[in-house]
Coordinates of N, CA and C and ligand atoms in Angstrom, one line a residue:
M265 N -28.1 19.1 7.7 CA -29.4 18.6 7.8 C -30.1 19.1 9.0
I266 N -29.5 19.0 10.2 CA -30.1 19.5 11.4 C -30.2 21.1 11.3
H267 N -29.3 21.6 10.7 CA -29.2 23.1 10.5 C -30.5 23.5 9.7
M268 N -30.8 22.8 8.6 CA -31.9 23.1 7.8 C -33.2 22.9 8.6
L269 N -33.2 21.9 9.4 CA -34.5 21.6 10.2 C -34.7 22.7 11.3
T270 N -33.6 23.2 11.8 CA -33.7 24.2 12.8 C -34.3 25.5 12.1
W271 N -33.7 25.7 10.9 CA -34.2 26.9 10.1 C -35.7 26.7 9.9
F272 N -36.0 25.4 9.5 CA -37.5 25.1 9.2 C -38.3 25.4 10.3
S273 N -38.0 24.9 11.5 CA -38.9 25.0 12.6 C -39.0 26.4 13.1
T274 N -37.9 27.2 13.0 CA -37.8 28.6 13.4 C -38.9 29.3 12.5
T275 N -38.7 29.1 11.2 CA -39.6 29.7 10.2 C -41.0 29.4 10.5
F276 N -41.2 28.1 10.8 CA -42.6 27.6 11.1 C -43.2 28.4 12.3
I277 N -42.4 28.5 13.3 CA -42.8 29.2 14.5 C -43.1 30.7 14.2
L278 N -42.2 31.3 13.5 CA -42.4 32.7 13.1 C -43.7 32.9 12.3
I279 N -44.0 32.0 11.4 CA -45.2 32.1 10.6 C -46.5 32.0 11.5
N280 N -46.4 31.1 12.4 CA -47.6 31.0 13.4 C -47.7 32.2 14.2
F281 N -46.6 32.7 14.7 CA -46.5 33.9 15.5 C -47.3 35.0 14.8
C282 N -47.0 35.3 13.5 CA -47.6 36.3 12.8 C -49.1 36.0 12.5
R283 N -49.4 34.8 12.1 CA -50.7 34.4 11.8 C -51.7 34.5 13.0
G284 N -51.1 34.1 14.1 CA -51.9 34.0 15.3 C -52.3 35.3 15.8
S285 N -51.5 36.4 15.4 CA -52.0 37.8 15.8 C -53.2 38.2 15.2
N286 N -53.7 37.6 14.1 CA -54.9 38.0 13.4 C -56.1 37.6 14.1
L287 N -56.6 38.4 15.1 CA -57.8 38.1 15.8 C -57.8 36.6 16.5
E288 N -56.7 36.3 17.1 CA -56.6 35.0 17.7 C -57.6 34.9 18.8
H289 N -57.7 35.9 19.6 CA -58.7 35.8 20.7 C -60.0 36.6 20.4
D290 N -61.0 36.0 20.6 CA -62.3 36.6 20.2 C -62.7 37.6 21.3
G291 N -63.6 38.5 21.0 CA -64.0 39.4 22.0 C -65.5 39.9 21.6
W292 N -66.0 40.7 22.6 CA -67.4 41.2 22.3 C -67.2 42.7 22.5
V293 N -68.2 43.5 21.9 CA -68.3 44.9 22.2 C -69.8 45.3 22.3
N294 N -70.1 46.3 23.1 CA -71.4 46.9 23.2 C -71.3 48.3 22.5
I295 N -72.2 48.6 21.7 CA -72.2 49.9 21.0 C -73.5 50.6 21.4
K296 N -73.3 51.8 21.9 CA -74.5 52.7 22.3 C -74.6 53.6 21.1
L297 N -75.7 53.5 20.4 CA -76.0 54.3 19.2 C -76.8 55.5 19.5
E298 N -76.4 56.7 19.2 CA -77.1 57.9 19.3 C -77.1 58.7 18.0
H299 N -78.1 59.5 17.8 CA -78.2 60.2 16.5 C -78.7 61.6 16.7
C300 N -78.5 62.5 15.8 CA -78.9 63.9 15.9 C -79.9 64.2 14.8
L301 N -81.0 64.5 15.3 CA -82.1 64.9 14.3 C -82.4 66.3 14.2
L302 N -81.6 67.1 15.0 CA -81.8 68.6 14.9 C -80.5 69.2 14.6
P303 N -80.0 69.3 13.3 CA -78.7 69.7 13.0 C -78.5 71.2 13.6
S304 N -77.3 71.3 14.2 CA -76.9 72.6 14.6 C -75.4 72.6 14.8
D305 N -74.8 73.7 15.2 CA -73.4 73.7 15.4 C -72.9 72.9 16.6
S306 N -73.8 72.8 17.6 CA -73.5 71.9 18.7 C -74.6 70.8 18.8
P307 N -74.3 69.8 18.0 CA -75.4 68.8 17.8 C -75.9 68.1 19.2
I308 N -77.1 67.9 19.3 CA -77.6 67.2 20.5 C -78.0 65.8 20.1
F309 N -77.4 64.9 20.8 CA -77.6 63.4 20.4 C -78.7 62.8 21.3
T310 N -79.6 62.1 20.6 CA -80.6 61.4 21.4 C -80.4 59.8 21.2
D311 N -80.9 59.0 22.1 CA -80.8 57.6 22.0 C -81.4 57.0 20.8
R312 N -80.6 56.2 20.0 CA -81.2 55.4 18.9 C -81.3 54.0 19.2
G313 N -80.4 53.4 20.0 CA -80.4 52.0 20.3 C -79.1 51.4 20.8
N314 N -79.1 50.1 20.9 CA -77.9 49.4 21.4 C -77.6 48.3 20.4
I315 N -76.3 48.0 20.2 CA -75.9 46.8 19.4 C -74.9 46.1 20.2
T316 N -75.1 44.8 20.3 CA -74.1 44.0 21.0 C -73.5 43.0 20.0
I317 N -72.2 43.1 19.8 CA -71.5 42.1 18.9 C -71.0 41.1 19.9
Q318 N -71.5 39.9 19.9 CA -71.1 38.9 20.9 C -69.8 38.2 20.4
S319 N -69.6 38.1 19.2 CA -68.3 37.5 18.7 C -67.8 38.3 17.6
L320 N -66.7 39.0 17.8 CA -66.1 39.9 16.7 C -65.6 39.0 15.6
R321 N -65.2 37.8 16.0 CA -64.7 36.9 15.0 C -65.8 36.4 14.0
L322 N -67.0 36.1 14.6 CA -68.0 35.6 13.7 C -68.9 36.8 13.3
G323 N -68.8 38.0 13.9 CA -69.6 39.1 13.5 C -71.1 39.1 13.8
Q324 N -71.4 38.3 14.8 CA -72.8 38.1 15.2 C -73.2 39.3 16.1
A325 N -74.3 40.0 15.7 CA -74.7 41.2 16.4 C -76.2 41.1 16.7
I326 N -76.5 41.6 17.9 CA -77.9 41.8 18.4 C -78.2 43.3 18.3
V327 N -79.2 43.6 17.6 CA -79.5 45.0 17.4 C -80.9 45.3 18.0
N328 N -80.8 46.3 18.9 CA -82.0 46.9 19.6 C -82.2 48.3 19.3
Q329 N -83.1 48.7 18.6 CA -83.3 50.1 18.3 C -84.7 50.6 18.5
N330 N -84.8 51.8 18.9 CA -86.0 52.5 19.2 C -86.7 52.8 17.9
S331 N -88.0 52.8 17.9 CA -88.7 53.3 16.7 C -88.8 54.8 16.8
L332 N -88.8 55.5 15.6 CA -88.8 56.9 15.6 C -90.2 57.4 16.0
T333 N -90.3 58.4 16.9 CA -91.5 58.9 17.2 C -92.1 59.7 16.0
Q334 N -93.3 60.1 16.1 CA -94.0 60.9 15.1 C -93.1 62.2 14.8
E335 N -92.7 62.8 16.0 CA -92.0 64.0 15.9 C -90.5 63.8 15.3
E336 N -90.0 62.8 15.6 CA -88.6 62.4 15.0 C -88.7 62.1 13.5
R337 N -89.8 61.5 13.1 CA -90.0 61.2 11.7 C -90.2 62.5 10.9
V338 N -90.9 63.5 11.5 CA -91.0 64.7 10.8 C -89.7 65.5 10.8
Q339 N -88.9 65.4 11.8 CA -87.6 66.0 11.9 C -86.7 65.4 10.8
L340 N -86.7 64.1 10.7 CA -85.8 63.4 9.6 C -86.3 63.8 8.3
K341 N -87.6 63.8 8.0 CA -88.1 64.2 6.7 C -87.7 65.7 6.3
E342 N -87.8 66.5 7.4 CA -87.3 67.9 7.1 C -85.9 68.0 6.8
M343 N -85.0 67.2 7.5 CA -83.6 67.2 7.2 C -83.4 66.7 5.8
A344 N -84.1 65.7 5.4 CA -84.0 65.2 4.0 C -84.3 66.3 3.0
A345 N -85.4 66.9 3.2 CA -86.0 67.9 2.3 C -85.0 69.1 2.2
T346 N -84.3 69.4 3.3 CA -83.4 70.6 3.2 C -81.9 70.2 3.0
N347 N -81.7 68.9 2.6 CA -80.4 68.3 2.2 C -79.4 68.5 3.3
Q348 N -79.8 68.2 4.5 CA -78.9 68.2 5.7 C -78.3 66.8 5.9
F349 N -77.3 66.8 6.9 CA -76.6 65.6 7.2 C -77.2 65.0 8.5
Y350 N -77.3 63.7 8.4 CA -77.8 62.9 9.6 C -76.4 62.4 10.2
Q351 N -76.3 62.6 11.5 CA -75.1 62.2 12.1 C -75.4 61.2 13.3
I352 N -74.5 60.1 13.4 CA -74.7 59.2 14.5 C -73.4 59.2 15.3
R353 N -73.6 59.0 16.6 CA -72.5 58.8 17.5 C -72.5 57.5 18.2
S354 N -71.4 56.7 17.9 CA -71.3 55.3 18.4 C -70.3 55.3 19.6
T355 N -70.8 54.9 20.7 CA -69.9 54.7 21.9 C -69.7 53.2 22.0
V356 N -68.4 52.8 21.9 CA -68.0 51.4 21.9 C -67.4 51.0 23.2
V357 N -68.0 50.1 23.9 CA -67.4 49.6 25.1 C -66.9 48.1 24.9
S358 N -65.6 47.9 25.0 CA -65.1 46.6 24.6 C -65.0 45.7 25.9
N359 N -64.7 44.5 25.7 CA -64.5 43.5 26.8 C -63.4 43.9 27.7
D360 N -62.4 44.7 27.2 CA -61.3 45.0 28.2 C -61.6 46.3 28.9
G361 N -62.9 46.9 28.7 CA -63.3 48.0 29.5 C -63.1 49.3 28.8
T362 N -62.4 49.3 27.7 CA -62.1 50.6 27.0 C -63.3 51.1 26.4
E363 N -63.4 52.5 26.3 CA -64.6 53.1 25.7 C -64.1 54.0 24.6
N364 N -64.7 53.9 23.4 CA -64.3 54.8 22.3 C -65.5 55.3 21.6
V365 N -65.4 56.6 21.1 CA -66.6 57.2 20.5 C -66.2 57.5 19.0
F366 N -67.2 57.2 18.1 CA -66.9 57.4 16.7 C -68.2 58.1 16.1
L367 N -67.9 59.1 15.3 CA -69.0 59.8 14.6 C -69.0 59.4 13.2
S368 N -70.2 59.4 12.6 CA -70.4 59.0 11.2 C -71.6 59.9 10.7
T369 N -71.4 60.2 9.4 CA -72.5 61.1 8.8 C -72.9 60.6 7.4
I370 N -74.2 60.7 7.2 CA -74.6 60.4 5.8 C -75.7 61.5 5.5
K371 N -76.0 61.6 4.2 CA -77.1 62.6 3.8 C -78.4 62.1 4.4
A372 N -79.1 62.9 5.0 CA -80.4 62.5 5.5 C -81.3 62.0 4.5
C373 N -81.3 62.6 3.2 CA -82.2 62.1 2.2 C -81.9 60.7 1.8
M374 N -80.6 60.3 1.9 CA -80.2 58.9 1.6 C -80.9 58.0 2.6
L375 N -80.9 58.3 3.8 CA -81.4 57.4 4.9 C -82.9 57.4 4.7
A376 N -83.6 58.6 4.4 CA -85.0 58.6 4.2 C -85.4 57.8 3.0
E377 N -84.7 57.9 1.9 CA -85.1 57.3 0.7 C -84.9 55.7 0.8
A378 N -83.9 55.4 1.6 CA -83.7 53.9 1.9 C -84.7 53.4 2.9
Q379 N -85.5 54.2 3.4 CA -86.6 53.9 4.4 C -85.9 53.3 5.6
L380 N -84.9 54.0 6.1 CA -84.2 53.5 7.3 C -83.5 52.2 7.3
D381 N -83.2 51.7 6.0 CA -82.5 50.5 5.9 C -81.1 50.8 5.7
D382 N -80.3 50.8 6.8 CA -79.0 51.2 6.8 C -78.0 50.2 7.1
R383 N -76.7 50.4 7.1 CA -75.7 49.4 7.4 C -74.7 50.0 8.3
L384 N -74.3 49.4 9.3 CA -73.2 49.8 10.2 C -72.0 49.0 10.0
S385 N -71.0 49.6 9.6 CA -69.8 48.9 9.3 C -68.7 49.1 10.5
V386 N -68.4 48.0 11.1 CA -67.5 48.1 12.3 C -66.2 47.5 11.9
S387 N -65.2 48.4 11.9 CA -63.8 48.0 11.4 C -62.9 47.7 12.6
L388 N -62.2 46.6 12.5 CA -61.3 46.1 13.6 C -59.9 46.2 13.0
D389 N -58.9 46.4 14.0 CA -57.5 46.2 13.7 C -57.3 44.7 13.9
Y390 N -56.0 44.3 13.7 CA -55.9 42.9 13.8 C -55.7 42.4 15.2
T391 N -55.7 43.3 16.2 CA -55.7 42.9 17.6 C -57.1 42.8 18.1
G392 N -58.1 43.0 17.2 CA -59.5 42.9 17.6 C -60.1 44.1 18.2
R393 N -59.5 45.2 18.0 CA -59.9 46.5 18.6 C -60.7 47.2 17.6
V394 N -61.9 47.8 18.0 CA -62.7 48.6 17.0 C -62.0 49.9 16.7
I395 N -61.7 50.2 15.5 CA -61.0 51.4 15.1 C -61.9 52.3 14.3
G396 N -63.1 51.9 14.0 CA -64.0 52.8 13.2 C -65.4 52.2 13.1
I397 N -66.4 53.1 13.1 CA -67.8 52.7 12.9 C -68.4 53.7 11.9
T398 N -68.8 53.1 10.8 CA -69.3 53.9 9.7 C -70.7 53.6 9.3
L399 N -71.5 54.6 9.1 CA -72.9 54.3 8.7 C -73.0 54.4 7.2
L400 N -73.6 53.5 6.5 CA -73.7 53.4 5.1 C -75.1 53.1 4.7
I401 N -75.5 53.5 3.5 CA -76.6 53.0 2.8 C -76.2 52.1 1.7
A402 N -76.6 50.9 1.8 CA -76.1 49.9 0.8 C -76.8 50.0 -0.5
S403 N -78.0 50.4 -0.4 CA -79.0 50.3 -1.7 C -78.8 51.5 -2.5
K404 N -78.2 52.6 -2.0 CA -78.2 53.9 -2.8 C -76.9 54.5 -2.8
S405 N -76.6 55.3 -3.9 CA -75.4 56.1 -3.8 C -75.7 57.6 -4.0
T406 N -77.0 57.9 -4.4 CA -77.3 59.3 -4.4 C -78.8 59.4 -4.0
C407 N -79.2 60.6 -3.7 CA -80.6 60.9 -3.5 C -81.3 61.1 -4.7
E408 N -82.6 60.6 -4.9 CA -83.3 60.7 -6.2 C -84.5 61.6 -6.0
G409 N -84.6 62.1 -4.8 CA -85.7 63.1 -4.6 C -87.1 62.4 -4.5
A410 N -87.0 61.1 -4.1 CA -88.4 60.4 -4.0 C -89.0 60.9 -2.7
V411 N -90.4 60.9 -2.8 CA -91.2 61.3 -1.7 C -91.4 60.0 -0.8
V412 N -91.0 60.1 0.5 CA -91.2 58.9 1.3 C -92.2 59.3 2.4
P413 N -93.3 58.5 2.4 CA -94.3 58.8 3.4 C -93.7 58.6 4.9
L414 N -94.2 59.4 5.8 CA -93.8 59.3 7.2 C -93.9 57.9 7.8
S415 N -94.9 57.1 7.3 CA -95.1 55.8 7.9 C -93.9 54.8 7.6
K416 N -93.1 55.2 6.5 CA -91.9 54.4 6.2 C -90.7 54.8 6.9
L417 N -90.8 55.8 7.8 CA -89.7 56.3 8.5 C -89.8 55.9 10.0
K418 N -90.3 54.7 10.3 CA -90.5 54.4 11.7 C -89.4 53.5 12.3
E419 N -89.1 52.4 11.6 CA -88.2 51.4 12.2 C -86.9 51.3 11.4
F420 N -85.8 51.4 12.1 CA -84.5 51.1 11.5 C -84.4 49.6 11.2
T421 N -83.9 49.3 10.0 CA -83.6 47.9 9.8 C -82.1 47.9 9.5
T422 N -81.3 47.8 10.6 CA -79.8 48.0 10.4 C -79.2 46.6 10.4
S423 N -78.3 46.5 9.4 CA -77.4 45.3 9.4 C -76.0 45.7 9.8
V424 N -75.4 44.9 10.6 CA -74.1 45.2 11.1 C -73.1 44.3 10.5
Y425 N -72.0 45.0 9.9 CA -70.9 44.2 9.3 C -69.6 44.4 10.1
V426 N -69.0 43.4 10.4 CA -67.7 43.5 11.1 C -66.6 43.3 10.1
R427 N -65.8 44.3 9.9 CA -64.8 44.3 8.9 C -63.5 43.9 9.5
H428 N -62.9 42.8 9.1 CA -61.6 42.4 9.7 C -60.5 43.0 8.9
P429 N -59.3 43.2 9.4 CA -58.3 43.9 8.7 C -57.9 43.0 7.4
E430 N -57.6 43.8 6.3 CA -57.4 43.1 5.0 C -55.9 42.8 4.9
V431 N -55.0 43.4 5.5 CA -53.6 43.2 5.3 C -53.3 41.8 5.8
G432 N -52.3 41.2 5.1 CA -51.8 39.9 5.5 C -51.0 40.0 6.8
P433 N -50.4 38.9 7.1 CA -49.6 38.8 8.4 C -48.4 39.7 8.2
V434 N -48.4 40.9 8.8 CA -47.3 41.7 8.9 C -46.7 41.8 10.3
P435 N -45.4 41.4 10.4 CA -44.9 41.5 11.8 C -44.9 42.9 12.4
D436 N -45.7 43.1 13.5 CA -45.7 44.4 14.0 C -45.6 44.1 15.6
T437 N -44.3 44.2 16.0 CA -44.0 43.7 17.3 C -44.7 44.6 18.4
A438 N -44.7 45.9 18.2 CA -45.3 46.8 19.2 C -46.7 46.5 19.4
S439 N -47.5 46.3 18.4 CA -49.0 46.0 18.6 C -49.1 44.6 19.2
Y440 N -48.2 43.7 18.8 CA -48.3 42.3 19.3 C -48.1 42.4 20.8
I441 N -47.1 43.1 21.3 CA -46.8 43.2 22.7 C -48.0 43.9 23.4
Q442 N -48.5 44.9 22.8 CA -49.7 45.5 23.4 C -50.8 44.5 23.6
K443 N -51.0 43.8 22.6 CA -52.1 42.8 22.5 C -51.9 41.8 23.7
M444 N -50.6 41.3 23.8 CA -50.3 40.4 24.8 C -50.5 41.0 26.2
E445 N -50.2 42.2 26.4 CA -50.4 43.0 27.7 C -51.9 43.0 27.9
R446 N -52.7 43.4 27.0 CA -54.2 43.4 27.2 C -54.7 42.1 27.6
E447 N -54.2 41.0 26.9 CA -54.7 39.7 27.2 C -54.3 39.2 28.6
R448 N -53.0 39.6 29.0 CA -52.6 39.3 30.3 C -53.4 39.9 31.3
E449 N -53.7 41.2 31.1 CA -54.6 41.9 32.0 C -55.9 41.3 32.1
A450 N -56.5 41.0 31.0 CA -57.8 40.4 31.0 C -57.8 39.0 31.7
K451 N -56.7 38.2 31.5 CA -56.5 37.0 32.2 C -56.5 37.1 33.7
E452 N -55.8 38.2 34.1 CA -55.7 38.5 35.5 C -57.0 38.8 36.2
R453 N -57.8 39.4 35.4 CA -59.2 39.7 35.9 C -60.1 38.5 35.7
G454 N -59.5 37.5 35.0 CA -60.3 36.2 34.9 C -61.4 36.3 33.8
E455 N -61.1 37.2 32.8 CA -62.2 37.4 31.8 C -62.0 36.5 30.6
V456 N -60.7 36.2 30.3 CA -60.4 35.3 29.2 C -60.2 33.9 29.7
K457 N -61.0 33.0 29.3 CA -60.8 31.6 29.7 C -60.2 30.8 28.5
D458 N -59.1 30.4 28.7 CA -58.5 29.5 27.6 C -58.6 28.1 28.1
N459 N -59.6 27.4 27.6 CA -59.9 26.1 28.0 C -59.3 25.0 27.1
R460 N -58.5 25.5 26.1 CA -58.0 24.5 25.1 C -57.0 23.6 25.8
S461 N -56.8 22.4 25.3 CA -55.9 21.5 25.9 C -54.5 22.0 25.6
I462 N -53.5 21.4 26.3 CA -52.1 21.8 26.1 C -51.7 21.6 24.7
L463 N -52.2 20.5 24.1 CA -51.7 20.1 22.7 C -52.3 21.1 21.8
A464 N -53.6 21.6 22.0 CA -54.2 22.5 21.1 C -53.5 23.9 21.2
K465 N -53.0 24.2 22.4 CA -52.4 25.5 22.6 C -51.0 25.6 22.0
Y466 N -50.2 24.4 22.2 CA -48.8 24.5 21.9 C -48.4 23.7 20.7
W467 N -49.4 23.3 19.9 CA -49.0 22.4 18.8 C -48.0 22.9 17.9
M468 N -48.0 24.2 17.7 CA -47.0 24.8 16.8 C -45.6 24.7 17.3
Y469 N -45.5 24.5 18.6 CA -44.1 24.3 19.1 C -43.8 22.8 19.2
I470 N -44.8 22.0 19.4 CA -44.6 20.6 19.6 C -44.3 19.9 18.2
V471 N -45.0 20.3 17.2 CA -44.8 19.7 15.9 C -43.4 19.7 15.4
P472 N -42.7 20.9 15.3 CA -41.4 21.0 14.9 C -40.4 20.1 15.7
V473 N -40.6 20.0 17.0 CA -39.8 19.2 17.9 C -40.0 17.7 17.5
V474 N -41.2 17.4 17.3 CA -41.5 15.9 16.9 C -40.8 15.6 15.6
I475 N -41.0 16.5 14.7 CA -40.4 16.3 13.4 C -38.8 16.1 13.5
L476 N -38.3 17.1 14.3 CA -36.8 17.1 14.6 C -36.4 15.7 15.2
L477 N -37.2 15.2 16.1 CA -36.8 14.0 16.8 C -36.9 12.8 15.8
M478 N -38.0 12.9 15.0 CA -38.2 11.7 14.0 C -37.0 11.7 13.0
V479 N -36.7 12.9 12.6 CA -35.6 12.9 11.5 C -34.3 12.5 12.1
S480 N -34.0 13.0 13.4 CA -32.7 12.6 13.9 C -32.7 11.1 14.3
S481 N -33.8 10.6 14.7 CA -33.8 9.1 15.0 C -33.6 8.3 13.7
M482 N -34.1 8.8 12.5 CA -33.9 8.2 11.2 C -32.5 8.3 10.8
A483 N -31.9 9.4 11.2 CA -30.5 9.7 10.7 C -29.5 8.9 11.6
N484 N -29.8 8.6 12.8 CA -28.9 7.9 13.7 C -28.4 6.5 13.3
P485 N -29.3 5.6 12.9 CA -28.8 4.3 12.5 C -27.8 4.4 11.4
E486 N -28.0 5.4 10.5 CA -27.1 5.6 9.3 C -25.8 6.0 9.8
A487 N -25.8 6.9 10.7 CA -24.5 7.5 11.3 C -23.9 6.3 12.0
A488 N -24.6 5.5 12.7 CA -24.0 4.4 13.5 C -23.3 3.4 12.5
A489 N -23.9 3.1 11.3 CA -23.3 2.2 10.3 C -22.1 2.8 9.7
N490 N -22.1 4.1 9.4 CA -20.9 4.7 8.8 C -19.8 4.9 9.8
G491 N -20.1 5.6 10.9 CA -19.0 6.1 11.8 C -18.8 5.2 13.0
G492 N -19.4 4.1 13.1 CA -19.2 3.2 14.2 C -19.6 3.8 15.5
G493 N -20.6 4.5 15.6 CA -21.2 4.9 16.8 C -20.6 6.3 17.3
A494 N -19.7 6.9 16.6 CA -19.2 8.2 17.0 C -20.4 9.2 17.0
S495 N -20.4 10.0 18.0 CA -21.5 11.0 18.1 C -21.2 12.1 17.2
R496 N -22.0 12.3 16.2 CA -21.9 13.3 15.0 C -20.6 13.1 14.3
Ligands
NAG20 C1 -79.9 50.7 25.4 O1 -79.3 50.6 26.7 C2 -79.6 51.6 27.6 C3 -78.7 51.4 28.8 O2 -78.6 50.0 29.1 C4 -81.1 51.6 27.9 O3 -81.4 52.6 28.8 C5 -81.9 51.7 26.6 O4 -83.2 51.6 26.9 C6 -81.4 50.7 25.6 N1 -82.1 51.0 24.3 C7 -82.7 50.0 23.6 C8 -83.4 50.5 22.3 O5 -82.7 48.9 23.8

């Protein structure tokens, strides 16, 4: 009986260990967005705007983007007409101070025909780190050759989607240890504040112990009746 309970609580703790690693600690990121409107072998990127994702868990983003100048609108229209690619460079600064750069490319005509209504997909691994940023056009899959007036190429209306890892709880000790290391470092710098009560933090350890105590106290009177008080 006790054997089975020990097994049960160990399994219970293990399940929580794995599940807890799926974005247990929330974080924020700042993304500096740049784009290239003059395609060449060595692209020159200019400022497009900034995105702040305040909560990776909730996917809340604040998007601040420049309007395209008349000159930039003409450049984009020209890129679309000549079937060139529009490229963005996203520089991600995370709350642990790391900086990562991601490039993403779409056909300029898709962006133009969607009238700058694009989507930024931010992919996370299960430790909450950004592992990719992809630019997409949700409303189109091909260019239709529509003529878009320059006045419709002024403002980006970008929606940001935070993609959480789809895989279920897979025990990955190396990443888990890395994650713990990063959290420890963040805690040392006083960035991560864990204000939850002891009970909220450690309930997964407390519950099995309580169950264990309850069951053994239920089992004891029985043992006392049968064995006359002999321990076990
Ligand atoms: C983005 O942030 C940079 C640096 O903080 C700033 O210079 C720039 O004006 C910002 N751009 C927008 C569109 O808010």
